[in-house]
Amino acid sequence: MQVILLCCLAAVVGTAGAVYGDACSIITWSNLGGSDKQIVEADVPKNCTSGDVDWNYPKGYLKLGLNLPGQTFSLCLEAAWATSITGVMDVTEGRDVELPLPSEGVESCAKSAHSTVVLMVSSPSWQTYMTGFNYKVIIT
């Protein structure tokens, strides 16, 4: 019984390490004492084609960008287990195009312009502990 329990514990610890040590995961947070208009900036790692975004104490906006020189691509946001956001805007080169909220079966995607995409994600109006969503990069 102790051997089985020890094996299960090792599997859980190994899985947690793999998830939280993932180089394609983006972890960011808002300043709780800051304005409701604050902008937290984060970049998708250039060598990643998918990952997750954990936004702790979301307040204001999360500006998520990706620059892949010489590439044409789309950056898509997908719902995850804790997605609680109120808007997604494609602000690449001043576009200001509202995208659908990511939900089950619905992605928010923006195409690159001059090898860059910038998305602005709005936090919920009520304070939450965290929100999260997934991203994927589609090279075209």
Coordinates of C-alpha atoms in Angstrom, one line a residue:
M1 CA 0.0 0.0 0.0
Q2 CA 2.8 2.4 0.9
V3 CA 4.6 1.6 -2.4
I4 CA 1.4 2.4 -4.4
L5 CA 0.9 5.7 -2.5
L6 CA 4.6 6.6 -3.0
C7 CA 4.3 5.9 -6.8
C8 CA 1.1 8.0 -7.0
L9 CA 2.8 10.9 -5.2
A10 CA 5.8 10.8 -7.5
A11 CA 3.5 10.9 -10.5
V12 CA 1.7 13.9 -9.2
V13 CA 4.9 15.8 -8.4
G14 CA 6.4 14.9 -11.8
T15 CA 3.3 16.1 -13.6
A16 CA 3.1 19.4 -11.6
G17 CA 6.8 20.0 -12.4
A18 CA 6.2 19.5 -16.1
V19 CA 3.2 21.8 -16.1
Y20 CA 4.7 24.7 -14.0
G21 CA 8.1 24.4 -15.5
D22 CA 6.8 24.7 -19.1
A23 CA 8.8 27.3 -21.1
C24 CA 5.7 28.0 -23.2
S25 CA 3.6 29.0 -20.2
I26 CA 3.1 32.7 -19.5
I27 CA 2.5 33.7 -15.9
T28 CA 1.7 37.3 -15.2
W29 CA -0.2 39.4 -12.6
S30 CA -1.8 42.8 -12.2
N31 CA -1.1 45.4 -9.6
L32 CA -4.0 45.2 -7.2
G33 CA -3.4 48.8 -6.0
G34 CA -3.3 50.0 -9.6
S35 CA -5.9 51.5 -11.9
D36 CA -8.7 49.6 -13.6
K37 CA -7.1 50.9 -16.8
Q38 CA -3.6 49.4 -16.2
I39 CA -2.0 47.4 -18.9
V40 CA 0.1 44.3 -18.1
E41 CA 2.3 43.3 -21.0
A42 CA 3.4 39.8 -21.9
D43 CA 5.1 38.2 -25.0
V44 CA 4.5 34.8 -26.4
P45 CA 7.9 33.0 -26.4
K46 CA 9.2 32.9 -30.0
N47 CA 9.9 29.2 -30.0
C48 CA 6.4 28.2 -28.8
T49 CA 3.4 27.2 -30.9
S50 CA 1.0 26.6 -28.0
G51 CA 0.8 27.2 -24.3
D52 CA -1.2 28.7 -21.6
V53 CA -1.6 32.1 -20.0
D54 CA -2.2 32.5 -16.3
W55 CA -3.2 36.0 -15.4
N56 CA -3.2 36.4 -11.6
Y57 CA -5.4 39.1 -10.0
P58 CA -6.6 40.3 -13.4
K59 CA -7.3 44.0 -13.4
G60 CA -7.4 46.3 -16.4
Y61 CA -5.9 44.8 -19.6
L62 CA -3.4 42.2 -20.6
K63 CA -1.5 43.1 -23.8
L64 CA -0.2 39.9 -25.4
G65 CA 2.2 40.2 -28.3
L66 CA 4.2 38.0 -30.6
N67 CA 6.8 39.0 -33.2
L68 CA 8.2 36.4 -35.6
P69 CA 10.5 38.2 -38.1
G70 CA 9.9 37.1 -41.6
Q71 CA 6.9 34.9 -40.7
T72 CA 3.2 35.2 -41.5
F73 CA 1.0 33.7 -38.8
S74 CA -2.1 33.9 -36.7
L75 CA -2.2 34.1 -32.9
C76 CA -5.3 32.4 -31.4
L77 CA -6.7 32.4 -27.9
E78 CA -8.7 29.4 -26.6
A79 CA -10.8 29.0 -23.5
A80 CA -9.3 27.0 -20.6
W81 CA -10.7 25.8 -17.3
A82 CA -10.5 29.2 -15.7
T83 CA -11.2 31.7 -18.5
S84 CA -13.0 34.8 -17.2
I85 CA -12.4 37.7 -19.5
T86 CA -14.7 40.3 -20.9
G87 CA -13.1 41.2 -24.2
V88 CA -10.4 40.5 -26.8
M89 CA -9.3 43.2 -29.3
D90 CA -6.8 42.8 -32.1
V91 CA -4.8 46.0 -31.7
T92 CA -2.0 45.0 -34.2
E93 CA -0.9 48.2 -36.0
G94 CA -3.9 50.2 -34.7
R95 CA -6.6 47.8 -36.0
D96 CA -8.8 47.9 -32.9
V97 CA -10.9 45.0 -34.1
E98 CA -13.1 43.3 -31.5
L99 CA -12.7 39.5 -31.6
P100 CA -15.2 36.9 -30.3
L101 CA -14.6 35.8 -26.7
P102 CA -12.9 32.4 -26.6
S103 CA -15.3 29.7 -25.4
E104 CA -15.9 26.0 -26.1
G105 CA -15.3 25.6 -29.8
V106 CA -14.7 29.3 -30.4
E107 CA -11.2 30.8 -30.8
S108 CA -10.2 34.4 -31.0
C109 CA -7.6 34.7 -33.8
A110 CA -5.7 37.6 -35.3
K111 CA -3.4 37.5 -38.4
S112 CA 0.0 39.0 -38.3
A113 CA 0.9 42.3 -40.0
H114 CA 4.6 42.8 -40.7
S115 CA 5.4 39.7 -38.6
T116 CA 3.6 41.0 -35.5
V117 CA 0.3 40.4 -33.6
V118 CA -0.9 42.3 -30.6
L119 CA -4.0 41.3 -28.6
M120 CA -5.6 43.3 -25.8
V121 CA -7.5 41.1 -23.3
S122 CA -9.9 42.8 -20.9
S123 CA -10.3 41.6 -17.3
P124 CA -13.7 41.0 -15.7
S125 CA -15.1 44.1 -13.8
W126 CA -15.2 42.1 -10.6
Q127 CA -11.9 41.1 -8.9
T128 CA -11.0 37.5 -9.3
Y129 CA -8.0 35.5 -8.0
M130 CA -7.0 34.5 -11.5
T131 CA -8.0 33.9 -15.1
G132 CA -6.4 31.9 -17.8
F133 CA -6.6 30.9 -21.4
N134 CA -4.6 28.9 -23.9
Y135 CA -2.9 30.3 -27.0
K136 CA -1.7 28.7 -30.2
V137 CA 0.4 30.1 -33.1
I138 CA -0.5 29.0 -36.6
I139 CA 2.2 29.6 -39.2
T140 CA 0.7 30.3 -42.6

